[in-house]
Amino acid sequence: MSNHTPKVEQTKGFPPLETGFHCLLFRYHFLSFYLYMPPRAAPGQTRGGGGGGGRGGRGGGRGGPRGGPPPRGGPAGGGAAFTSTGPAALPGSHVQAVGVKRPGYGTAGRAVTVYSNFFKISLPESVIHHYDVISPDEKVLPARLNMDLIHHLQTIDAVDVFTPRAVYDGRKNLFAPRELPFGPQNSQEFDVCLSDDPNRGSPGENTGGRGPKVYKIRLTKVAQINPEVLQRFIQGQQSHDNSVLTALTALNVVVRMEPTMKYPFNVRSFFTDRETKDIGSGLVLWRGYFQSVRPAIGQLLVNVDISTGTMYKSGSLMDVCLEFLGRPGQHALLSPRNGLPDRERIRLQRFISGIRVKTTYAGENKTPRVIKKLSSAGAADLSFTLRDGTSRTVAQYFQTILNRPLRFPNNLCIEVGSGALIPLELCTIPPGQIMRKQVPPEKTKDVLEFATKRPEHRLASITNGLSVLQYGQSEYVRQFGMHVEDTTGPLTVTARILQPPKLKYGPGSAQPTITPSNGAWNMIDKRFFRPASIDRWIVVVYERQQRFNPQSAQDMIDGMLRSFRDVGIRITDDKPMVSWQNGQGRIADQLRAAGTECFQRTKQRPQLIVVVLPENGNDIYTAVKHFGDITVGVATQCLKSQKCFRAKPQYYANVCLKVNVKLGGINTIPDPQSVSVLTDPRNPTIVMGADVIHPAPGSDGRPSFTALVGNVDSDTAKYIATSRVQASRVEIIEDLQDMAKHVLSMYMKYRQFAEKKTGNLAPARLIFYRDGVSEGQFKQVLDSELKSIKDACAELKINPKITIIVVAKRHHVRFFPSGSGPGEQDKSGNCLAGTVVDQVVAHPTEFDWYLQSHGGLLGTSRPAHYNVLYDENEFSADGLQSLSFALCHVYARSTRSVSIPAPVYYADIVCSRAKNHYDPQGNVDFSDSATQLDSAQAEGALEAYKRGFKPLHANMASLMYFS
């Protein structure tokens, strides 16, 4: 149905966790080890500062709700819920939360039992001692080296001090089950030396026979952690403060210590070679395991999931380089003399920089070296000067060392951190090295195939993973007096399946209202709620005429005309003008010429340009969208040529879903009776979705893009969008005030001029869904984005009641049906659409829930996690859960409910289409090249991106151009 490359859920939010966070050491550490709850350090506080107080009241002083959902504690508010451990109490009145305290539990829907990927874990038996780890005079060392140093210290250098052994996070925090004997200062410095080999033997290195490297490590006691704090927290009797965060951090480090010492890890997951897949290009996928200790209602749980690690293939570096270039076995190709283009050399350099390699010429025990870059010439063409003043080539130097000539003296060398040059042929890649760059786009399909598992297979894989995790055998887990109940199997949870909203179609439909079945319905014999009309349209084909001939074009036009009529789109032009163009030309000029020709012939400009794209037509697609959305303001619909050959009616029906809303139509609306919260005329409601998308790892010069989407109609089905550029990797939306003001103004104008409403045009309620924010940033959203929204309302002199909900998709919580009947699971083996969980595994104090709002297709469905940060509307749990579920059904591009509310989904799409705002003929580069910029260059680059970002054409501002 989509008109361009299928969209893979994009990872938003974080730079690689190995970089960029050292300024906030504790926040970094916690983000690493505890996905959901990093500390919220106030400026100027020491590591571990920043109490969790939060906002206090919930926007008080505006009186009770004026109609709409029942107030909290009312009939739909549900009261206590029964968890696996009995009735769950609500948080104590003295407890402060970061967001909104849980007001009650939902009761709506049909109760079912599901499995979750959680296991019970007991609290530690005694006090935990927290130490700060400092390596004086050292730049930040890699986590793996830090782990090795502390391991060496505990097992060889100071065994008596570290009995029983402490656990370490690879950065700043060490936790011990007993107080370490450091005397009255509670601090001690150690000298640790890992290697017995003098560092020697490569050109460019200091060959003066330096001794092995000695690292100084100072440990200083900073705190004692009483597990009682956690006990109170999970019972809902303790505020979310720093002592809770540190305690959870400690437990995460304890459960991760054993596997971290044995396997490659990327902080939250570690990977084993039990299950692997070679995907070519020098890459291998390894199956991994994610684990995280999480507080839940009345108990502590460990969340276990499977994950996927992309590894560099082990073995000969030269072979991996050739595989990456797609020329395996052609060893002589790695030489500029033999015609290796510089463009390919730089592409290869980007791929291999950062890999640790071992050298084969001086024994296998040498410490691995890290590749910094590739030489620009071969070993025979690179010279260096020895201490005695004589000059020789790298090839000659290694001939002396090896007592034989190099096999490929013209091939490139690597340059390692010390400046040494080593020929490719003498390097091997040790196994288990994680590639921390973006996976090449052409490999995404392979990664998804490996990562995708049916629910029953995923649950089996997770359960089997416990044998790798070996909690029972971990000396660390035992020494801290903890126990994981992994023999009783995964935790069972009571879930509820919510009723879907009824959907309303237009006059002339065989069924004017329908009820989705497991998140799906169809368009057979249905007319759009408000169909658009097309007086004039044109077709431009970028496929070769031999492949897509006039008959193919006519078949496509006939298919589209049939579908237009089936869904009620009025079309007066059944013979659109068709032209064939060359995709190498200037797309904008070609489209403008086609539009001008249409105007000359018919005296009407086209309202719609249908563009047929060849395979790999992404650049043409971007140029078409820039021309239509930004330059001239005309609707464009791209189709892939191969999809048009003998296409079924279903294909064109899906195209109509997109075309209708681009032309100002409305496909379907939720039936007002079934979602009174949204459609209550006394409480007009605007629903907004906001998102930020960040550049891929390694793309330093690129900015982040932000989007805000909001409905303008009373049925929450017609949305408009606005988009901006901001500093790279900044998560908080900088221009939100201006963006919110624009969307609110458009909402009020639409009510006045399109819906002809009189009286108060302003919304009474503003519901703001925010995507892509980690729990560590909740406080920032409240401090900054809530203020921006309130300021925008104040500018417009309106005063809606505001509710802010964060929607998270990047988490590892999964639910699995416990029964196999149709009332328990869908055809894909997943839980049914509408499955909601707000008990047992939810947060002890915050107002949160998990909702799986879509039917499964492939693999295991991921529920969305909703956190209510602010709520002046005082919604009940049932009210917000049903409202969120209803909004998953108004996504115009499909006849299926989607995984997150439509406005957030749209914001995600608008962000990912931000590059369409740049002139394709301009000099802004969106290729996959990674760049290293200093701060001044980055600032200049940001200004250039802001200047180049062209605004949406005025014609498009009120339309769903992004559909």
PDB file of C-alpha atoms in Angstrom, residues 507-606:
ATOM      1  CA  PRO A 507     -23.720   7.671   2.357  1.00  0.00           C
ATOM      2  CA  GLY A 508     -24.132   4.889  -0.188  1.00  0.00           C
ATOM      3  CA  SER A 509     -22.131   2.348   1.851  1.00  0.00           C
ATOM      4  CA  ALA A 510     -23.683  -1.111   2.271  1.00  0.00           C
ATOM      5  CA  GLN A 511     -22.781  -0.868   6.005  1.00  0.00           C
ATOM      6  CA  PRO A 512     -22.612   2.751   7.185  1.00  0.00           C
ATOM      7  CA  THR A 513     -21.021   1.728  10.525  1.00  0.00           C
ATOM      8  CA  ILE A 514     -18.713  -1.237  11.091  1.00  0.00           C
ATOM      9  CA  THR A 515     -16.942  -2.782  14.068  1.00  0.00           C
ATOM     10  CA  PRO A 516     -13.323  -3.838  13.410  1.00  0.00           C
ATOM     11  CA  SER A 517     -12.488  -7.466  14.081  1.00  0.00           C
ATOM     12  CA  ASN A 518      -9.077  -7.915  15.731  1.00  0.00           C
ATOM     13  CA  GLY A 519      -7.937  -4.557  14.425  1.00  0.00           C
ATOM     14  CA  ALA A 520      -8.962  -5.097  10.788  1.00  0.00           C
ATOM     15  CA  TRP A 521     -11.853  -4.313   8.445  1.00  0.00           C
ATOM     16  CA  ASN A 522     -12.277  -3.897   4.689  1.00  0.00           C
ATOM     17  CA  MET A 523     -13.558  -1.347   2.175  1.00  0.00           C
ATOM     18  CA  ILE A 524     -15.832  -3.681   0.232  1.00  0.00           C
ATOM     19  CA  ASP A 525     -19.061  -1.837  -0.700  1.00  0.00           C
ATOM     20  CA  LYS A 526     -18.104   1.186   1.395  1.00  0.00           C
ATOM     21  CA  ARG A 527     -17.912   4.845   0.398  1.00  0.00           C
ATOM     22  CA  PHE A 528     -15.577   7.305   2.073  1.00  0.00           C
ATOM     23  CA  PHE A 529     -17.116   9.432   4.826  1.00  0.00           C
ATOM     24  CA  ARG A 530     -16.235  12.529   2.809  1.00  0.00           C
ATOM     25  CA  PRO A 531     -14.912  11.697  -0.672  1.00  0.00           C
ATOM     26  CA  ALA A 532     -12.801  14.206  -2.600  1.00  0.00           C
ATOM     27  CA  SER A 533     -13.469  15.155  -6.223  1.00  0.00           C
ATOM     28  CA  ILE A 534     -10.941  15.261  -9.063  1.00  0.00           C
ATOM     29  CA  ASP A 535     -11.540  17.459 -12.101  1.00  0.00           C
ATOM     30  CA  ARG A 536      -8.112  17.120 -13.705  1.00  0.00           C
ATOM     31  CA  TRP A 537      -5.141  14.768 -13.126  1.00  0.00           C
ATOM     32  CA  ILE A 538      -2.035  13.689 -15.035  1.00  0.00           C
ATOM     33  CA  VAL A 539       0.230  10.632 -15.064  1.00  0.00           C
ATOM     34  CA  VAL A 540       4.051  10.860 -15.358  1.00  0.00           C
ATOM     35  CA  VAL A 541       5.973   7.601 -15.892  1.00  0.00           C
ATOM     36  CA  TYR A 542       9.651   7.287 -14.965  1.00  0.00           C
ATOM     37  CA  GLU A 543       9.891   3.642 -15.980  1.00  0.00           C
ATOM     38  CA  ARG A 544      11.267   2.893 -19.487  1.00  0.00           C
ATOM     39  CA  GLN A 545       8.485   2.825 -22.100  1.00  0.00           C
ATOM     40  CA  GLN A 546       9.513  -0.703 -23.197  1.00  0.00           C
ATOM     41  CA  ARG A 547       8.862  -1.935 -19.655  1.00  0.00           C
ATOM     42  CA  PHE A 548       5.810   0.192 -18.877  1.00  0.00           C
ATOM     43  CA  ASN A 549       4.110   0.622 -22.244  1.00  0.00           C
ATOM     44  CA  PRO A 550       0.981   2.637 -23.099  1.00  0.00           C
ATOM     45  CA  GLN A 551      -1.188  -0.464 -22.501  1.00  0.00           C
ATOM     46  CA  SER A 552       0.268  -0.868 -18.965  1.00  0.00           C
ATOM     47  CA  ALA A 553      -0.441   2.816 -18.336  1.00  0.00           C
ATOM     48  CA  GLN A 554      -4.040   2.439 -19.557  1.00  0.00           C
ATOM     49  CA  ASP A 555      -4.578  -0.671 -17.379  1.00  0.00           C
ATOM     50  CA  MET A 556      -3.333   1.318 -14.372  1.00  0.00           C
ATOM     51  CA  ILE A 557      -5.623   4.283 -15.198  1.00  0.00           C
ATOM     52  CA  ASP A 558      -8.627   1.947 -15.619  1.00  0.00           C
ATOM     53  CA  GLY A 559      -7.847   0.286 -12.274  1.00  0.00           C
ATOM     54  CA  MET A 560      -7.599   3.637 -10.530  1.00  0.00           C
ATOM     55  CA  LEU A 561     -10.820   4.968 -12.113  1.00  0.00           C
ATOM     56  CA  ARG A 562     -12.719   1.842 -11.017  1.00  0.00           C
ATOM     57  CA  SER A 563     -11.432   2.230  -7.456  1.00  0.00           C
ATOM     58  CA  PHE A 564     -12.157   5.975  -7.383  1.00  0.00           C
ATOM     59  CA  ARG A 565     -15.782   5.252  -8.280  1.00  0.00           C
ATOM     60  CA  ASP A 566     -16.056   2.333  -5.825  1.00  0.00           C
ATOM     61  CA  VAL A 567     -15.050   4.500  -2.855  1.00  0.00           C
ATOM     62  CA  GLY A 568     -17.127   7.509  -3.952  1.00  0.00           C
ATOM     63  CA  ILE A 569     -14.372   9.836  -5.246  1.00  0.00           C
ATOM     64  CA  ARG A 570     -16.026  11.956  -7.953  1.00  0.00           C
ATOM     65  CA  ILE A 571     -13.864  12.106 -11.072  1.00  0.00           C
ATOM     66  CA  THR A 572     -14.748  14.012 -14.242  1.00  0.00           C
ATOM     67  CA  ASP A 573     -11.504  13.332 -16.144  1.00  0.00           C
ATOM     68  CA  ASP A 574     -11.332   9.703 -17.303  1.00  0.00           C
ATOM     69  CA  LYS A 575      -8.579  10.329 -19.890  1.00  0.00           C
ATOM     70  CA  PRO A 576      -5.669  11.848 -17.985  1.00  0.00           C
ATOM     71  CA  MET A 577      -2.659  13.021 -19.943  1.00  0.00           C
ATOM     72  CA  VAL A 578       0.247  10.500 -19.762  1.00  0.00           C
ATOM     73  CA  SER A 579       3.927  11.286 -20.409  1.00  0.00           C
ATOM     74  CA  TRP A 580       7.149   9.260 -20.119  1.00  0.00           C
ATOM     75  CA  GLN A 581      10.207  10.963 -18.647  1.00  0.00           C
ATOM     76  CA  ASN A 582      13.851  10.150 -17.954  1.00  0.00           C
ATOM     77  CA  GLY A 583      14.625   9.861 -14.237  1.00  0.00           C
ATOM     78  CA  GLN A 584      18.163  11.199 -14.829  1.00  0.00           C
ATOM     79  CA  GLY A 585      16.753  14.580 -15.847  1.00  0.00           C
ATOM     80  CA  ARG A 586      15.561  17.482 -13.680  1.00  0.00           C
ATOM     81  CA  ILE A 587      12.375  16.076 -12.147  1.00  0.00           C
ATOM     82  CA  ALA A 588      10.902  19.465 -11.162  1.00  0.00           C
ATOM     83  CA  ASP A 589      11.241  20.828 -14.721  1.00  0.00           C
ATOM     84  CA  GLN A 590       9.654  17.681 -16.183  1.00  0.00           C
ATOM     85  CA  LEU A 591       6.681  17.803 -13.791  1.00  0.00           C
ATOM     86  CA  ARG A 592       6.214  21.535 -14.344  1.00  0.00           C
ATOM     87  CA  ALA A 593       6.237  21.002 -18.136  1.00  0.00           C
ATOM     88  CA  ALA A 594       3.623  18.207 -17.812  1.00  0.00           C
ATOM     89  CA  GLY A 595       1.410  20.487 -15.672  1.00  0.00           C
ATOM     90  CA  THR A 596       1.786  23.374 -18.134  1.00  0.00           C
ATOM     91  CA  GLU A 597       0.865  21.125 -21.079  1.00  0.00           C
ATOM     92  CA  CYS A 598      -2.248  19.972 -19.178  1.00  0.00           C
ATOM     93  CA  PHE A 599      -3.207  23.631 -18.568  1.00  0.00           C
ATOM     94  CA  GLN A 600      -2.692  24.564 -22.237  1.00  0.00           C
ATOM     95  CA  ARG A 601      -4.876  21.680 -23.388  1.00  0.00           C
ATOM     96  CA  THR A 602      -7.676  21.856 -20.823  1.00  0.00           C
ATOM     97  CA  LYS A 603      -7.394  25.342 -19.268  1.00  0.00           C
ATOM     98  CA  GLN A 604      -7.193  23.596 -15.872  1.00  0.00           C
ATOM     99  CA  ARG A 605      -4.188  22.848 -13.700  1.00  0.00           C
ATOM    100  CA  PRO A 606      -3.961  19.242 -12.454  1.00  0.00           C
TER     101      PRO A 606
END
